[in-house]
Amino acid sequence: MLARYDIERVAAHVDRAGIALRPPDLWRYHELLPVSRAGRVVSLGEGMTPLLAMRRLGRALGVPRLLMKDESLLPTGTFKARGAAVGVSRAAELGVGGVAMSSNGNAGAAWAAYAARAGMPSLVVMAARAPAITRAECTAAGAELQVAGGDIADAGRLVAAAVAARAGYQDVSTLREPYRLEGKKTMGFEIAEQLGWRLPDVIVYPTGGGVGIIGIYKALLELRELGWTGQRLPRLVAVQASGCAPIVKAFAGGASHSEPWPDARTVAFGITVPKAFGDFLVLDALYATDGIAVAVDDQALLADQRQAGRLEGSFICPEGAACITAVSQLRESGWLSEADEVVVLNTGTGLKYPNTIRHEAQR
């Protein structure tokens, strides 16, 4: 299910100039969000993260017009705060008694924090190899934390069983409800607004469950329907790790769905999703925008994580580093040109993955 809005009514009530006068958070776009009024919003100050020119890194990659949308400044340190803020706000508004979800780590930490902010109980079931710091975040927020024996699919099965046995609980795992996506799409709104309501040539996104890239695509379509941007859409790039690349394989074959990836492993743990529930929506977005799906190796992304730190002072997460590696590969292949304006998403702070830098230093 996807949330839909009366675009004509939105256009009659607000314009781009009006948006600019509002507080710099994601709720500035409230006409295109599902929470009915300001008093229902559960917030920790999320939104309007910087869009940084990465000049030195861009020159090194042969893409001088490289920009990075840096989500590391959000509450809980990752882009997951966007989906949690809107998802929890809407759940509370609808009278949900508690939320439960499977997670690779960061989503669980974010939903635990926002559920606590709303005074709502939460159950988070994490995959066994989730980063330890995200477990600590859940505990700090008072969430009920369980650890699955395997990957996120195993965690999802435990959540489904738990929700069935608990009155009033909602399963808010990836795309099991429509409102997390609405929070994630605000990345697309912000990119457009920060560029003066124009769009870049390419947007590069690390893709596991796919909610981020699906949300950005949805935002771009809504902006186009409003007439706030032009008709041309950016080419979307879905980045995965070579150790878990079901979307890349499906895209290469022109398929509409992916197949489960066996023995999925990557240091970019947030994109370790063997089979995305919304894979068809990710693939639709890629096909519709003349985009592409790219797989990158762990060794290369770790090297690019260090390069981003050395050249730009940004300690990006390994998922964000995967996007840097993808840009390098696409430039070498000729898919990207020197003239392209490229936005990469750094979806979180590298501080959540301290071992990635240490591992690279030992090589």
Short mmCIF file of C-alpha atoms in Angstrom, two decimals:
data_model
loop_
_atom_site.label_atom_id
_atom_site.label_comp_id
_atom_site.label_asym_id
_atom_site.label_seq_id
_atom_site.Cartn_x
_atom_site.Cartn_y
_atom_site.Cartn_z
CA MET A 1 0.00 0.00 0.00
CA LEU A 2 1.14 3.51 -0.83
CA ALA A 3 -0.23 6.75 0.59
CA ARG A 4 -1.85 9.08 -1.94
CA TYR A 5 -2.68 12.78 -1.71
CA ASP A 6 -5.05 15.24 -3.35
CA ILE A 7 -2.37 17.03 -5.35
CA GLU A 8 -4.74 19.70 -6.66
CA ARG A 9 -5.73 20.57 -3.11
CA VAL A 10 -2.08 20.69 -2.02
CA ALA A 11 -1.26 23.04 -4.91
CA ALA A 12 -4.14 25.32 -3.89
CA HIS A 13 -2.93 25.61 -0.29
CA VAL A 14 0.85 25.92 -0.52
CA ASP A 15 3.58 26.83 -2.98
CA ARG A 16 7.36 26.69 -3.01
CA ALA A 17 7.68 30.20 -1.56
CA GLY A 18 5.46 29.22 1.37
CA ILE A 19 7.51 26.11 2.04
CA ALA A 20 10.67 28.23 2.29
CA LEU A 21 9.24 30.19 5.25
CA ARG A 22 8.70 27.11 7.39
CA PRO A 23 10.98 25.57 10.04
CA PRO A 24 13.86 23.52 8.56
CA ASP A 25 12.60 20.03 9.31
CA LEU A 26 10.85 17.35 7.29
CA TRP A 27 7.44 18.45 8.59
CA ARG A 28 7.70 21.57 6.39
CA TYR A 29 6.14 19.31 3.72
CA HIS A 30 3.20 18.35 5.93
CA GLU A 31 0.59 18.64 3.15
CA LEU A 32 2.33 15.69 1.51
CA LEU A 33 2.66 13.68 4.72
CA PRO A 34 -0.01 11.45 6.33
CA VAL A 35 -0.28 13.02 9.82
CA SER A 36 -3.44 15.12 10.09
CA ARG A 37 -2.24 18.00 12.27
CA ALA A 38 0.79 19.38 14.06
CA GLY A 39 -0.35 18.21 17.49
CA ARG A 40 -0.11 14.60 16.33
CA VAL A 41 3.54 14.84 15.28
CA VAL A 42 6.15 12.82 17.19
CA SER A 43 9.47 14.55 16.55
CA LEU A 44 13.09 14.66 17.63
CA GLY A 45 13.97 17.49 15.22
CA GLU A 46 14.52 15.38 12.10
CA GLY A 47 15.01 16.62 8.55
CA MET A 48 16.75 19.17 6.30
CA THR A 49 20.14 17.50 6.31
CA PRO A 50 22.94 19.21 4.36
CA LEU A 51 23.60 18.72 0.66
CA LEU A 52 27.37 19.03 0.51
CA ALA A 53 29.56 19.74 -2.52
CA MET A 54 32.26 17.05 -2.53
CA ARG A 55 34.73 18.88 -4.76
CA ARG A 56 37.98 17.10 -3.94
CA LEU A 57 36.38 13.66 -3.90
CA GLY A 58 34.48 14.45 -7.08
CA ARG A 59 37.64 15.47 -8.91
CA ALA A 60 39.34 12.26 -7.77
CA LEU A 61 36.44 10.23 -9.20
CA GLY A 62 36.18 12.21 -12.42
CA VAL A 63 32.76 13.60 -11.45
CA PRO A 64 33.41 17.26 -10.51
CA ARG A 65 29.72 17.99 -9.82
CA LEU A 66 29.44 15.47 -7.00
CA LEU A 67 27.11 16.25 -4.08
CA MET A 68 26.42 14.25 -0.92
CA LYS A 69 23.16 14.30 0.99
CA ASP A 70 24.46 13.66 4.50
CA GLU A 71 21.88 11.88 6.66
CA SER A 72 24.33 11.27 9.49
CA LEU A 73 23.15 14.42 11.27
CA LEU A 74 19.66 13.06 11.93
CA PRO A 75 18.48 11.87 15.36
CA THR A 76 19.79 8.31 15.92
CA GLY A 77 22.48 9.02 13.31
CA THR A 78 20.84 7.59 10.17
CA PHE A 79 18.14 8.23 7.58
CA LYS A 80 15.97 5.70 9.42
CA ALA A 81 14.85 8.55 11.70
CA ARG A 82 12.75 9.95 8.84
CA GLY A 83 10.69 6.82 8.44
CA ALA A 84 10.40 6.31 12.18
CA ALA A 85 9.21 9.88 12.80
CA VAL A 86 6.38 9.67 10.28
CA GLY A 87 5.57 6.01 10.89
CA VAL A 88 5.33 6.37 14.67
CA SER A 89 3.39 9.64 14.37
CA ARG A 90 0.79 8.02 12.14
CA ALA A 91 0.63 4.84 14.22
CA ALA A 92 -0.03 6.88 17.35
CA GLU A 93 -2.65 8.94 15.54
CA LEU A 94 -4.45 5.76 14.48
CA GLY A 95 -4.42 4.37 18.02
CA VAL A 96 -1.87 1.60 17.53
CA GLY A 97 -0.99 0.08 20.89
CA GLY A 98 2.59 -0.95 20.08
CA VAL A 99 4.96 -1.39 17.16
CA ALA A 100 7.06 -4.40 16.22
CA MET A 101 9.64 -4.79 13.48
CA SER A 102 12.53 -6.81 12.10
CA SER A 103 15.72 -4.86 11.54
CA ASN A 104 19.34 -5.00 10.43
CA GLY A 105 20.05 -2.52 13.23
CA ASN A 106 19.53 1.14 12.44
CA ALA A 107 15.81 0.99 11.71
CA GLY A 108 15.18 -0.80 14.98
CA ALA A 109 17.19 1.81 16.87
CA ALA A 110 15.26 4.65 15.25
CA TRP A 111 11.81 3.14 15.79
CA ALA A 112 12.67 2.33 19.41
CA ALA A 113 13.63 5.96 20.02
CA TYR A 114 10.53 7.44 18.38
CA ALA A 115 8.22 4.91 20.02
CA ALA A 116 9.67 5.95 23.38
CA ARG A 117 9.11 9.59 22.44
CA ALA A 118 5.46 8.74 21.74
CA GLY A 119 5.04 6.74 24.96
CA MET A 120 4.44 3.58 22.94
CA PRO A 121 5.94 0.13 23.58
CA SER A 122 8.12 -1.40 20.87
CA LEU A 123 9.45 -4.83 19.98
CA VAL A 124 12.58 -5.02 17.80
CA VAL A 125 13.89 -8.32 16.45
CA MET A 126 17.38 -7.90 15.02
CA ALA A 127 19.37 -10.08 12.71
CA ALA A 128 22.15 -11.92 14.52
CA ARG A 129 25.02 -9.90 13.00
CA ALA A 130 23.45 -6.46 13.55
CA PRO A 131 25.93 -3.86 14.88
CA ALA A 132 26.21 -3.97 18.67
CA ILE A 133 25.67 -0.24 19.01
CA THR A 134 22.18 -0.49 17.52
CA ARG A 135 21.22 -3.09 20.12
CA ALA A 136 22.43 -0.70 22.83
CA GLU A 137 20.27 2.07 21.33
CA CYS A 138 17.18 -0.12 21.52
CA THR A 139 17.92 -1.01 25.13
CA ALA A 140 18.49 2.64 26.02
CA ALA A 141 15.09 3.52 24.55
CA GLY A 142 13.36 0.81 26.57
CA ALA A 143 12.47 -1.40 23.63
CA GLU A 144 11.89 -5.11 23.99
CA LEU A 145 14.84 -6.50 22.03
CA GLN A 146 15.14 -9.99 20.60
CA VAL A 147 17.89 -11.39 18.38
CA ALA A 148 17.08 -13.81 15.58
CA GLY A 149 19.32 -16.76 14.88
CA GLY A 150 19.96 -15.81 11.26
CA ASP A 151 19.31 -12.95 8.85
CA ILE A 152 16.57 -10.35 8.56
CA ALA A 153 14.18 -12.86 6.99
CA ASP A 154 14.41 -14.98 10.15
CA ALA A 155 13.81 -11.85 12.22
CA GLY A 156 10.73 -11.07 10.12
CA ARG A 157 9.21 -14.45 10.84
CA LEU A 158 9.65 -13.93 14.58
CA VAL A 159 7.98 -10.52 14.35
CA ALA A 160 5.01 -11.89 12.41
CA ALA A 161 4.45 -14.56 15.07
CA ALA A 162 4.79 -12.05 17.92
CA VAL A 163 2.34 -9.56 16.40
CA ALA A 164 -0.24 -12.27 15.87
CA ALA A 165 -0.14 -12.99 19.60
CA ARG A 166 -0.27 -9.36 20.83
CA ALA A 167 -3.44 -7.31 20.77
CA GLY A 168 -3.02 -3.81 19.38
CA TYR A 169 0.49 -4.29 17.98
CA GLN A 170 1.34 -3.37 14.39
CA ASP A 171 4.06 -4.95 12.25
CA VAL A 172 5.98 -1.94 10.91
CA SER A 173 8.71 -3.90 9.13
CA THR A 174 9.77 -2.68 5.69
CA LEU A 175 6.69 -1.93 3.54
CA ARG A 176 4.34 -3.81 5.89
CA GLU A 177 2.68 -0.42 6.41
CA PRO A 178 2.72 2.63 4.09
CA TYR A 179 3.94 5.42 6.37
CA ARG A 180 7.64 4.72 6.86
CA LEU A 181 7.99 5.31 3.11
CA GLU A 182 6.40 8.75 3.50
CA GLY A 183 9.12 9.81 5.89
CA LYS A 184 11.87 8.49 3.63
CA LYS A 185 10.52 10.32 0.58
CA THR A 186 11.31 13.67 2.19
CA MET A 187 14.92 13.11 1.13
CA GLY A 188 13.69 13.68 -2.41
CA PHE A 189 11.81 16.84 -1.43
CA GLU A 190 14.86 18.24 0.31
CA ILE A 191 17.24 17.51 -2.57
CA ALA A 192 14.93 19.37 -4.96
CA GLU A 193 14.46 22.33 -2.62
CA GLN A 194 18.17 22.58 -1.82
CA LEU A 195 18.95 22.73 -5.54
CA GLY A 196 16.48 25.57 -6.08
CA TRP A 197 13.62 23.25 -7.13
CA ARG A 198 15.58 21.66 -9.92
CA LEU A 199 16.75 18.06 -10.03
CA PRO A 200 20.22 16.55 -10.47
CA ASP A 201 21.12 14.28 -13.35
CA VAL A 202 21.66 11.21 -11.16
CA ILE A 203 20.78 10.10 -7.61
CA VAL A 204 22.79 7.19 -6.16
CA TYR A 205 21.29 5.23 -3.28
CA PRO A 206 22.38 2.19 -1.21
CA THR A 207 19.61 -0.37 -1.54
CA GLY A 208 18.64 -3.13 0.87
CA GLY A 209 14.93 -3.17 1.60
CA GLY A 210 14.59 -0.37 -0.94
CA VAL A 211 12.29 2.00 0.95
CA GLY A 212 14.64 4.95 0.45
CA ILE A 213 14.90 4.74 -3.32
CA ILE A 214 11.18 3.94 -3.66
CA GLY A 215 10.40 6.96 -1.49
CA ILE A 216 12.67 9.32 -3.41
CA TYR A 217 11.06 8.23 -6.68
CA LYS A 218 7.60 8.79 -5.20
CA ALA A 219 8.63 12.26 -4.02
CA LEU A 220 9.93 13.19 -7.46
CA LEU A 221 6.66 12.13 -9.09
CA GLU A 222 4.64 14.17 -6.59
CA LEU A 223 6.81 17.25 -7.16
CA ARG A 224 6.42 16.87 -10.91
CA GLU A 225 2.66 16.55 -10.58
CA LEU A 226 2.61 19.72 -8.47
CA GLY A 227 4.58 21.52 -11.18
CA TRP A 228 7.33 22.43 -8.71
CA THR A 229 10.04 20.75 -10.80
CA GLY A 230 10.47 20.02 -14.50
CA GLN A 231 9.32 16.90 -16.30
CA ARG A 232 12.74 15.26 -16.49
CA LEU A 233 13.57 12.88 -13.64
CA PRO A 234 17.06 11.98 -12.42
CA ARG A 235 18.43 8.60 -13.34
CA LEU A 236 18.25 6.49 -10.20
CA VAL A 237 21.06 4.13 -9.20
CA ALA A 238 20.48 1.26 -6.76
CA VAL A 239 23.75 0.21 -5.11
CA GLN A 240 24.22 -3.19 -3.51
CA ALA A 241 27.18 -5.21 -2.25
CA SER A 242 28.55 -8.04 -4.34
CA GLY A 243 27.90 -10.34 -1.37
CA CYS A 244 24.17 -9.53 -1.47
CA ALA A 245 22.97 -8.24 -4.84
CA PRO A 246 19.51 -9.60 -5.69
CA ILE A 247 18.30 -6.32 -7.22
CA VAL A 248 21.42 -6.06 -9.39
CA LYS A 249 20.92 -9.59 -10.70
CA ALA A 250 17.22 -9.01 -11.38
CA PHE A 251 17.92 -5.71 -13.17
CA ALA A 252 20.60 -7.28 -15.35
CA GLY A 253 18.05 -9.86 -16.44
CA GLY A 254 15.26 -7.34 -17.03
CA ALA A 255 13.14 -9.05 -14.38
CA SER A 256 10.26 -7.51 -12.43
CA HIS A 257 11.12 -9.32 -9.16
CA SER A 258 14.31 -10.58 -7.56
CA GLU A 259 15.23 -14.01 -6.28
CA PRO A 260 16.51 -14.63 -2.72
CA TRP A 261 20.28 -14.23 -2.47
CA PRO A 262 22.01 -17.22 -0.82
CA ASP A 263 24.45 -16.69 2.09
CA ALA A 264 24.12 -12.89 2.00
CA ARG A 265 27.12 -11.15 3.59
CA THR A 266 28.66 -7.67 3.44
CA VAL A 267 30.34 -5.22 5.79
CA ALA A 268 27.67 -2.73 4.65
CA PHE A 269 25.26 -4.48 6.95
CA GLY A 270 22.32 -2.14 6.36
CA ILE A 271 21.95 -3.43 2.80
CA THR A 272 22.15 -7.14 3.70
CA VAL A 273 18.64 -7.96 2.52
CA PRO A 274 18.51 -11.25 0.58
CA LYS A 275 15.01 -10.61 -0.79
CA ALA A 276 13.39 -7.18 -0.57
CA PHE A 277 9.63 -7.24 0.01
CA GLY A 278 9.25 -4.25 -2.35
CA ASP A 279 11.82 -5.34 -4.94
CA PHE A 280 9.37 -4.80 -7.80
CA LEU A 281 8.93 -1.16 -6.79
CA VAL A 282 12.70 -0.62 -6.75
CA LEU A 283 13.02 -2.18 -10.19
CA ASP A 284 10.09 -0.14 -11.54
CA ALA A 285 11.83 3.07 -10.40
CA LEU A 286 15.09 2.06 -12.09
CA TYR A 287 13.43 1.14 -15.37
CA ALA A 288 11.24 4.26 -15.42
CA THR A 289 14.18 6.64 -14.95
CA ASP A 290 16.69 4.90 -17.26
CA GLY A 291 18.61 4.05 -14.12
CA ILE A 292 20.85 1.15 -13.24
CA ALA A 293 21.71 -1.28 -10.42
CA VAL A 294 25.35 -1.73 -9.42
CA ALA A 295 27.18 -4.17 -7.12
CA VAL A 296 30.40 -3.16 -5.34
CA ASP A 297 32.97 -5.17 -3.40
CA ASP A 298 33.52 -4.73 0.33
CA GLN A 299 37.23 -4.03 -0.09
CA ALA A 300 36.54 -1.22 -2.56
CA LEU A 301 33.83 0.42 -0.47
CA LEU A 302 36.01 0.33 2.64
CA ALA A 303 38.78 2.05 0.70
CA ASP A 304 36.31 4.70 -0.48
CA GLN A 305 35.05 5.19 3.06
CA ARG A 306 38.60 6.14 4.02
CA GLN A 307 39.04 8.29 0.94
CA ALA A 308 35.90 10.30 1.75
CA GLY A 309 37.32 10.92 5.21
CA ARG A 310 40.74 11.97 3.94
CA LEU A 311 39.50 14.23 1.15
CA GLU A 312 36.32 15.67 2.68
CA GLY A 313 36.49 15.08 6.44
CA SER A 314 33.32 12.96 6.34
CA PHE A 315 33.21 9.70 8.29
CA ILE A 316 30.48 8.09 6.21
CA CYS A 317 28.81 4.75 6.83
CA PRO A 318 29.79 1.74 4.68
CA GLU A 319 26.45 1.92 2.86
CA GLY A 320 27.20 5.52 1.90
CA ALA A 321 30.72 4.49 0.89
CA ALA A 322 29.18 1.89 -1.43
CA CYS A 323 27.60 4.78 -3.33
CA ILE A 324 31.01 6.43 -3.76
CA THR A 325 32.39 3.18 -5.16
CA ALA A 326 29.42 2.89 -7.51
CA VAL A 327 30.09 6.40 -8.84
CA SER A 328 33.70 5.42 -9.52
CA GLN A 329 32.64 2.27 -11.37
CA LEU A 330 29.97 4.06 -13.40
CA ARG A 331 32.40 6.82 -14.38
CA GLU A 332 34.96 4.25 -15.51
CA SER A 333 32.34 2.43 -17.57
CA GLY A 334 31.14 5.66 -19.23
CA TRP A 335 27.62 5.43 -17.80
CA LEU A 336 28.39 8.65 -15.91
CA SER A 337 29.98 11.59 -17.67
CA GLU A 338 32.17 14.38 -16.36
CA ALA A 339 29.28 16.81 -16.91
CA ASP A 340 26.72 14.90 -14.81
CA GLU A 341 25.52 16.41 -11.56
CA VAL A 342 25.42 13.44 -9.18
CA VAL A 343 23.90 13.23 -5.70
CA VAL A 344 25.01 10.35 -3.49
CA LEU A 345 23.24 9.49 -0.26
CA ASN A 346 25.26 8.92 2.86
CA THR A 347 22.59 7.21 4.90
CA GLY A 348 24.30 7.36 8.29
CA THR A 349 27.29 8.11 10.43
CA GLY A 350 30.38 5.95 10.27
CA LEU A 351 30.52 6.11 14.07
CA LYS A 352 27.98 3.28 14.11
CA TYR A 353 30.50 1.06 12.32
CA PRO A 354 33.83 1.70 14.11
CA ASN A 355 35.26 -1.64 13.02
CA THR A 356 35.11 -0.75 9.33
CA ILE A 357 37.95 1.73 9.60
CA ARG A 358 40.00 -0.61 11.78
CA HIS A 359 39.51 -3.48 9.31
CA GLU A 360 40.63 -1.32 6.42
CA ALA A 361 43.68 -0.08 8.37
CA GLN A 362 44.82 -3.67 8.83
CA ARG A 363 44.85 -4.47 5.14
#
